[in-house]
Structures are given as C-alpha cells and as structure tokens.
Coordinates of C-alpha atoms and ligand atoms in Angstrom, one line a residue:
M145 CA 205.4 19.9 32.8
P146 CA 202.0 18.7 33.9
L147 CA 199.6 18.4 36.8
K148 CA 198.6 14.9 37.8
L149 CA 195.6 14.0 40.0
I150 CA 196.2 10.8 41.8
R151 CA 194.7 8.7 44.6
Q152 CA 197.4 7.5 47.0
D153 CA 198.9 7.8 50.4
I154 CA 201.3 10.8 50.0
T155 CA 203.9 9.3 52.3
K156 CA 204.5 6.5 49.8
L157 CA 205.1 8.8 46.8
E158 CA 208.5 9.0 45.2
C159 CA 209.1 12.6 44.2
D160 CA 211.4 15.4 45.1
A161 CA 209.2 17.0 47.7
I162 CA 205.9 16.3 49.4
V163 CA 203.8 19.1 51.0
N164 CA 202.6 18.8 54.5
A165 CA 199.3 20.3 55.7
A166 CA 200.8 21.5 59.0
N167 CA 199.7 23.8 61.8
S168 CA 201.5 26.9 62.8
T169 CA 203.7 25.2 65.4
L170 CA 205.1 22.8 62.8
L171 CA 205.4 20.3 65.6
G172 CA 203.1 17.7 64.2
G173 CA 199.5 16.8 64.5
G174 CA 196.8 14.6 63.1
G175 CA 195.7 13.9 59.5
V176 CA 198.4 14.0 56.8
D177 CA 200.7 15.8 59.2
G178 CA 200.7 12.9 61.6
A179 CA 201.1 10.4 58.7
I180 CA 204.2 12.3 57.4
H181 CA 205.8 12.5 60.8
R182 CA 205.2 8.8 61.5
A183 CA 206.7 7.8 58.1
A184 CA 209.7 10.2 58.3
G185 CA 210.7 9.3 61.8
P186 CA 211.6 11.5 64.8
A187 CA 214.4 13.3 63.0
L188 CA 211.8 15.3 61.1
L189 CA 210.4 16.7 64.3
E190 CA 213.9 17.6 65.5
E191 CA 214.4 19.7 62.4
C192 CA 210.9 21.2 62.6
R193 CA 211.8 22.4 66.2
T194 CA 214.5 24.6 64.7
L195 CA 212.1 26.4 62.4
H196 CA 210.1 28.2 65.1
G197 CA 206.7 27.7 63.5
C198 CA 205.2 29.2 60.3
N199 CA 202.4 31.6 59.6
T200 CA 199.2 30.7 57.8
G201 CA 199.6 30.9 54.1
Q202 CA 203.4 30.5 54.2
A203 CA 205.7 27.5 53.9
K204 CA 209.0 26.1 55.2
I205 CA 211.2 23.3 54.0
T206 CA 212.9 20.3 55.8
G207 CA 214.6 17.1 54.8
G208 CA 212.5 14.0 54.0
Y209 CA 214.4 11.6 56.3
K210 CA 212.8 8.1 56.1
L211 CA 210.3 9.2 53.5
P212 CA 210.9 8.3 49.8
C213 CA 211.2 12.1 49.0
K214 CA 214.1 14.4 49.4
Y215 CA 212.1 17.2 51.1
V216 CA 209.0 18.0 53.0
I217 CA 207.5 21.4 52.5
H218 CA 205.4 22.4 55.5
T219 CA 202.6 24.8 54.8
V220 CA 199.9 26.1 57.1
G221 CA 196.4 26.3 55.6
P222 CA 193.6 28.5 56.9
V223 CA 190.9 27.1 59.1
W224 CA 187.6 27.4 57.2
Q225 CA 185.3 29.9 58.9
G226 CA 182.6 30.2 56.3
G227 CA 184.7 31.9 53.6
G228 CA 184.6 35.5 54.8
H229 CA 187.9 35.5 56.6
S230 CA 190.4 35.5 53.6
E231 CA 190.5 31.7 53.6
E232 CA 190.8 31.6 49.8
K233 CA 193.5 34.1 49.7
L234 CA 195.5 32.3 52.4
L235 CA 195.0 28.9 50.7
R236 CA 196.2 30.2 47.4
S237 CA 199.2 31.6 49.1
C238 CA 200.0 28.1 50.6
Y239 CA 200.2 26.7 47.1
R240 CA 202.2 29.6 45.7
S241 CA 204.7 29.7 48.6
S242 CA 205.2 25.9 48.5
L243 CA 205.8 25.9 44.8
L244 CA 208.3 28.7 45.0
L245 CA 210.1 27.0 47.8
A246 CA 210.2 23.8 45.7
R247 CA 211.6 25.7 42.7
E248 CA 214.2 27.4 44.9
N249 CA 215.4 24.0 46.0
G250 CA 215.6 22.6 42.6
C251 CA 212.6 20.2 42.9
E252 CA 211.4 18.7 39.6
S253 CA 208.4 17.0 41.1
V254 CA 206.2 17.9 44.1
A255 CA 203.1 16.4 45.6
F256 CA 200.3 18.2 47.5
P257 CA 197.6 16.9 49.6
L258 CA 194.4 18.9 49.6
I259 CA 195.6 21.5 52.1
S260 CA 193.0 22.6 54.7
S261 CA 190.3 20.2 53.4
G262 CA 190.5 17.8 56.4
V263 CA 190.6 19.0 60.1
Y264 CA 190.6 22.6 59.0
G265 CA 187.2 22.1 57.2
Y266 CA 187.7 23.8 53.9
P267 CA 185.1 22.4 51.5
K268 CA 186.8 19.8 49.3
D269 CA 185.5 21.0 46.0
K270 CA 186.5 24.6 46.7
A271 CA 189.9 23.4 48.0
L272 CA 190.5 21.4 44.9
K273 CA 189.6 24.4 42.6
V274 CA 192.1 26.6 44.4
A275 CA 194.8 23.9 44.2
V276 CA 194.2 23.4 40.4
D277 CA 194.0 27.1 39.7
E278 CA 197.2 27.9 41.5
I279 CA 199.2 25.0 40.3
T280 CA 198.2 25.4 36.6
A281 CA 199.1 29.2 36.8
F282 CA 202.5 28.2 38.2
L283 CA 203.0 25.5 35.5
L284 CA 202.4 28.0 32.7
E285 CA 205.6 29.7 33.7
N286 CA 207.6 26.8 35.2
E287 CA 208.7 23.3 34.4
M288 CA 207.7 20.9 37.2
L289 CA 205.7 17.8 37.7
V290 CA 203.0 18.5 40.3
Y291 CA 200.7 15.9 41.9
I292 CA 197.5 16.6 43.7
V293 CA 197.0 13.6 46.0
I294 CA 193.4 12.8 46.8
Y295 CA 193.4 10.4 49.7
D296 CA 189.8 10.2 50.7
K297 CA 187.9 9.5 47.5
S298 CA 184.6 9.0 49.3
A299 CA 184.7 12.6 50.4
F300 CA 185.8 13.8 47.0
R301 CA 183.2 15.3 44.7
I302 CA 183.2 17.6 41.8
S303 CA 180.4 20.2 42.1
E304 CA 177.2 18.3 42.5
K305 CA 175.6 20.0 39.5
L306 CA 178.4 19.0 37.2
F307 CA 178.4 15.4 38.6
N308 CA 174.6 15.1 38.1
D309 CA 174.8 16.6 34.6
I310 CA 177.5 14.1 33.6
A311 CA 175.7 11.2 35.3
T312 CA 172.5 12.0 33.3
F313 CA 174.5 12.4 30.1
I314 CA 176.1 9.0 30.7
D315 CA 172.7 7.4 31.4
D316 CA 171.3 8.9 28.2
K317 CA 174.2 7.7 26.1
Y318 CA 175.2 4.5 27.7
V319 CA 174.0 1.7 25.4
D320 CA 172.4 -0.5 28.1
E321 CA 173.4 -1.0 31.6
H322 CA 173.4 -4.7 31.3
F323 CA 174.8 -5.2 27.8
R324 CA 178.0 -7.1 27.3
F325 CA 181.1 -5.9 25.5
D326 CA 182.9 -7.8 22.8
F327 CA 186.6 -7.0 23.0
R328 CA 189.2 -8.2 20.7
N329 CA 192.8 -8.2 21.7
R330 CA 194.7 -6.5 18.9
A331 CA 197.8 -8.5 19.4
T332 CA 196.2 -12.0 19.4
G333 CA 193.0 -11.2 17.5
E334 CA 191.3 -13.2 20.2
S335 CA 187.8 -12.2 21.2
T336 CA 186.8 -11.9 24.9
V337 CA 183.4 -11.1 26.2
L338 CA 183.5 -8.8 29.2
S339 CA 180.8 -7.6 31.4
D340 CA 180.3 -3.9 32.1
T341 CA 181.7 -4.2 35.6
A342 CA 184.7 -6.2 34.4
M343 CA 185.5 -3.5 31.8
L344 CA 185.4 -0.8 34.4
S345 CA 187.8 -2.6 36.6
L346 CA 190.3 -3.2 33.8
D347 CA 193.6 -1.3 34.0
D348 CA 193.2 1.9 32.0
D349 CA 196.1 1.2 29.7
E350 CA 194.8 -2.3 29.2
L351 CA 191.5 -0.9 28.3
I352 CA 192.6 2.0 26.3
G353 CA 195.8 0.8 24.7
K354 CA 195.4 -2.9 23.9
T355 CA 191.8 -3.4 23.2
E356 CA 189.4 -2.1 20.6
I357 CA 185.7 -2.1 20.6
L358 CA 184.2 -4.2 17.8
P359 CA 182.3 -2.3 15.2
S360 CA 178.9 -3.6 16.4
F361 CA 179.3 -1.4 19.5
S362 CA 181.5 1.4 18.2
E363 CA 180.4 4.4 16.2
A364 CA 181.9 4.0 12.7
P365 CA 184.6 6.7 12.5
R366 CA 184.1 9.1 9.6
A367 CA 186.4 8.2 6.7
V368 CA 188.3 11.3 5.9
G369 CA 188.4 15.1 6.3
S370 CA 188.2 17.0 9.5
A371 CA 185.7 19.8 9.3
P372 CA 182.3 18.8 7.8
S373 CA 182.7 21.7 5.3
A374 CA 186.1 20.5 4.0
S375 CA 186.1 20.1 0.2
L376 CA 186.8 16.7 -1.4
D377 CA 190.2 18.0 -2.4
D378 CA 191.1 18.9 1.2
A379 CA 189.7 15.6 2.4
L380 CA 191.8 13.6 -0.1
K381 CA 194.9 15.6 0.9
Q382 CA 194.4 14.6 4.5
I383 CA 193.7 10.9 3.9
D384 CA 197.4 10.0 4.5
E385 CA 198.0 12.6 7.1
S386 CA 199.4 11.0 10.3
F387 CA 198.4 11.9 13.8
S388 CA 201.5 14.1 14.3
E389 CA 201.0 15.9 11.0
M390 CA 197.4 16.6 11.8
L391 CA 198.4 17.8 15.2
L392 CA 201.0 20.2 13.9
R393 CA 198.6 21.4 11.1
K394 CA 195.9 22.1 13.7
I395 CA 198.3 24.0 16.0
D396 CA 199.1 26.3 13.0
E397 CA 195.5 26.7 12.0
K398 CA 194.5 27.7 15.5
G399 CA 197.4 30.2 15.6
M400 CA 198.8 28.6 18.8
T401 CA 202.4 28.1 19.7
D402 CA 203.6 24.5 20.4
A403 CA 204.1 25.4 24.1
E404 CA 200.6 26.9 24.4
C405 CA 199.2 23.7 23.0
Y406 CA 201.1 21.1 25.1
K407 CA 200.7 23.1 28.3
K408 CA 196.9 23.5 27.7
A409 CA 196.8 19.7 27.0
N410 CA 198.7 19.0 30.2
I411 CA 201.3 17.2 28.2
D412 CA 205.0 16.9 29.1
R413 CA 207.3 18.9 26.8
K414 CA 209.5 15.9 26.2
L415 CA 206.5 13.8 25.0
F416 CA 205.5 16.6 22.7
S417 CA 209.0 16.8 21.2
K418 CA 208.9 13.1 20.6
I419 CA 205.5 13.4 18.8
R420 CA 206.8 16.4 16.8
S421 CA 209.9 14.6 15.6
D422 CA 208.3 11.2 14.8
L423 CA 205.7 11.6 12.2
H424 CA 204.4 8.1 12.8
Y425 CA 204.3 8.4 16.5
K426 CA 201.3 6.5 18.0
P427 CA 200.1 8.3 21.1
K428 CA 198.0 6.8 23.9
K429 CA 194.3 7.6 23.5
T430 CA 194.4 9.9 26.5
T431 CA 197.2 11.8 24.9
A432 CA 195.5 12.1 21.6
L433 CA 192.3 13.4 23.3
A434 CA 194.2 15.8 25.4
F435 CA 195.5 17.5 22.2
A436 CA 192.0 17.5 20.7
I437 CA 190.8 19.3 23.8
A438 CA 193.6 21.8 23.9
L439 CA 192.9 22.6 20.2
E440 CA 189.2 23.0 21.0
L441 CA 188.3 20.7 18.2
S442 CA 184.6 19.9 17.4
L443 CA 183.3 16.4 18.1
D444 CA 183.8 15.4 14.4
E445 CA 187.3 16.8 14.3
T446 CA 188.1 15.0 17.6
K447 CA 187.0 11.7 16.1
D448 CA 189.1 12.3 13.0
M449 CA 192.2 13.1 15.2
L450 CA 191.6 10.0 17.2
M451 CA 191.2 7.9 14.1
K452 CA 194.7 9.0 13.0
A453 CA 196.0 7.4 16.1
G454 CA 193.9 4.3 15.7
Y455 CA 191.1 5.0 18.2
A456 CA 187.4 5.9 18.2
L457 CA 184.9 7.5 20.5
S458 CA 182.0 5.2 21.5
H459 CA 179.0 5.2 23.7
S460 CA 179.9 2.0 25.3
N461 CA 182.3 3.3 27.9
K462 CA 182.0 6.1 30.4
F463 CA 185.4 7.6 29.5
D464 CA 184.3 8.4 26.0
I465 CA 180.9 9.7 27.0
I466 CA 182.4 12.1 29.6
I467 CA 184.8 13.4 26.9
E468 CA 181.8 13.8 24.5
Y469 CA 179.9 15.7 27.3
F470 CA 182.6 18.3 27.7
I471 CA 183.2 18.8 23.9
S472 CA 179.4 19.1 23.4
N473 CA 179.3 21.7 26.1
K474 CA 182.4 23.5 24.6
N475 CA 184.2 23.1 27.9
Y476 CA 187.8 22.6 26.9
N477 CA 189.4 23.0 30.2
V478 CA 191.5 19.8 30.5
F479 CA 191.8 20.2 34.3
E480 CA 188.1 20.4 34.8
I481 CA 187.7 17.4 32.5
N482 CA 190.2 15.5 34.5
E483 CA 188.4 16.3 37.8
A484 CA 185.3 14.8 36.3
L485 CA 187.1 11.8 34.9
F486 CA 188.6 11.3 38.3
A487 CA 185.2 11.5 40.0
F488 CA 183.9 8.8 37.7
D489 CA 187.0 6.6 38.2
Q490 CA 188.3 7.0 34.7
A491 CA 191.7 7.4 33.2
L492 CA 192.9 11.1 33.0
L493 CA 193.9 13.1 29.9
G494 CA 197.4 14.2 29.2
V495 CA 200.6 13.8 31.2
Ligands
AR6_1504 N1 198.0 11.2 52.0 C1 197.4 12.1 51.3 N2 196.4 12.8 51.8 C2 196.0 12.6 53.1 C3 196.7 11.7 53.9 C4 197.7 10.9 53.3 N3 198.4 10.0 54.0 N4 196.1 11.7 55.1 C5 195.1 12.6 55.1 N5 195.1 13.2 53.8 P1 194.4 17.3 57.1 P2 194.2 20.2 57.2 C6 194.2 14.2 53.3 O1 193.3 17.2 58.2 O2 192.7 20.2 56.9 C7 196.7 18.4 61.4 O3 196.4 18.0 62.7 C8 192.8 14.4 54.0 O4 191.9 13.5 53.4 O5 195.5 16.4 57.2 O6 195.0 21.2 56.5 C9 197.7 19.6 61.3 O7 198.7 19.5 62.3 C10 192.5 15.8 53.6 O8 191.8 15.9 52.3 O9 194.9 18.8 57.0 C11 196.8 20.7 61.5 O10 196.5 21.0 62.8 C12 193.8 16.5 53.4 O11 194.8 15.5 53.5 C13 195.5 20.4 60.8 O12 195.5 18.9 60.8 C14 194.2 17.5 54.5 O13 193.6 17.1 55.7 C15 195.6 20.8 59.3 O14 194.3 20.5 58.7

C-alpha cells in the first residue's frame, strides 16, 4: 500500500496510529508533541508516565484517547548537531521502529510528522528524504497506508536546485503567464473561461477528472502506436487496446511483476486488481501517469498511455509540465516526483 504526502494537522487525521515527535521523557513538550497531548487529553500523559521514557531512535506506543486515531506511537528523534553525530542513522531508526511497532499492533494506516525537523533542527529537506527512503523501503515488504504530514508548508522545500530547475522548465514551457484557459465541462459540454489563478485553485479532481483542455491549447495526442519505431501493423493492432490492456502489455514487455509495478507506481494493490480485472477501467489521470512513470515510459509512450485513458499532456498547466520535466530527465522515482508536485501545490501521483 502506498505512501501519501499530505498537508494537515496530524491531530485531526483519522487513521490507526499517528506518530509523535517526542522527547526522551515522553512527558510532553512543544511542537507536534504539545498539539497531540492537548488533543488527546490528560489520560495520554498518564499512560506516558508508565512508560519511563524512551531512547533516541526508538519508539513506544500508547492509546489515542480523544484523538481520532487508535494509537499514538511516540518516537524520539535526534537533535541536529551538524550531521556528524549519527543523526541520520538515529532518524532512520525512528521511522523503522515506529513502523515495526505499528505492524505489531495491527495498524493498517499510520501518519508521521517530519520527525526532528522542528525544535530539534534537522534540515527539512534532509528529514523528508530520510522519511521517504525508510517508509518506501518498508512498504516494499509490508502492506500499510503511510502518510507523511507536512504541517508547515512555508518551511518546506525540495532541494533548491531541483526547485529552481523545475521553475525554469515551467517558465520555458508555460504558454503565457497571462493567457486564459478555455475549459469545457465534459458532462455538460459547456465552455467556461478560467484565468490561470482560478485554474490553479480548482480542486485537483475537478481539474483533472472533469475538465478537458480544448485542442487550441492542448498538444494533439499522437493517433496510434506507442514507440516511434513501431511498425504500422503493430500500431494498427494497438488502436483498440484499452488502458488496462496497454498497462498489462507494458508490464510484460518490461519484464516486471504486477507487484513491482504497482508498488513502484505508489498504487494500492486493490486498485491495481480492479484495473487488471476490468479491461475498460478508466483511471484518474494521476493513476495513469503513476503507471507510466513506474514503467519508465518515454514521453511519447506516456502520451499514448494517457490517451487510452482519455487524457493528454499539455503545456498549459504546471502539473503536466512537471511530469514532462521528470520524464525528460529520465527520473522515474515517483516519490521524488511527488515531492516536487507537492512543492508546487499540484495533485500527487498514485495512491
Ligand atoms: N501536525 C503535523 N505536524 C506538525 C504539527 C501538527 N499539529 N505541529 C508541528 N508539526 P517538532 P522535533 C511539525 O518541533 O523537531 C517537542 O517539544 C513541525 O512543523 O514538533 O522532533 C518535543 O517534546 C515540524 O516539521 O518536533 C521534543 O522536545 C515537525 O512537526 C521536541 O519538540 C516536527 O517538529 C522534538 O522536536
């Protein structure tokens, strides 16, 4: 099951367990620790008293009390001292210990704040990388839904170089900062004109699922065939191929197993089974793209796969341009792509 990056107050999240960035006394403090204790009520502190503290890099579990989760897993992150004091090793251990504890307690969903990245001073980009690395490694072997909760977006940044590269790429590709979009609602056929800003504030599903960009602004998708070298015969064979059929064919061609593919795509196993068993399944655009990335398709192949699901890639929205940036750079790491999408306030792939 997948990893989800979300922006929310962790104390409001409904899931089996939330993780607390605690200190070694486990008796409460500031930051997320304070917020969790306030929301859970005094009974949480009572139970914490019975645990007699916790070492850095380790984790202990309690009930969730008034919180909407069953458990709180308290872990103690390292204080950042410049990086030369085993901080990374200890932070990795926080994630591993917490995930193992969640598994032992039968949790199917668990949410982490960015441990150590507040009062303890661990640089946020480095803290995020550790979180993503450890959680994805765990998810390769385990079925669980894991959230990373980013609370303080203004302090959140992917590496400055990547951010700047993508920003430049967007500037180069974006049609015109002040142009207006023509959107047609598929259901009603009605046309609406939206400004750039309005488009970016639309709900993702609304934007991705229910609207299509009129041909004047979209790139015309190629008609048939996936690889540019495909013969006419191959192309004709594929003309009626559905999204599911193309997906399964590509998985075979790439020599991947189904599980390798949906895990790399950050897609839930149940959703994959649905797509596998329904040849006419119409995925969300973010799902279709997640598979294209997992399969390491070229830009042309990606456009073909999207077209099977009724979508196109265009230069008139940031989401599409960011995807194009990563495919052009042959970076097919769905988690890195999601970090970048998140940094630019876009919908995320997979899940
Ligand atoms: N939901 C999600 N994330 C949050 C929330 C929230 N409600 N509040 C803060 N964060 P910190 P640490 C984020 O300082 O660095 C305490 O006093 C915050 O933006 O809470 O591990 C303990 O008792 C940051 O990114 O934890 C310890 O003494 C992240 O949570 C010490 O702080 C972690 O920030 C632990 O420091």
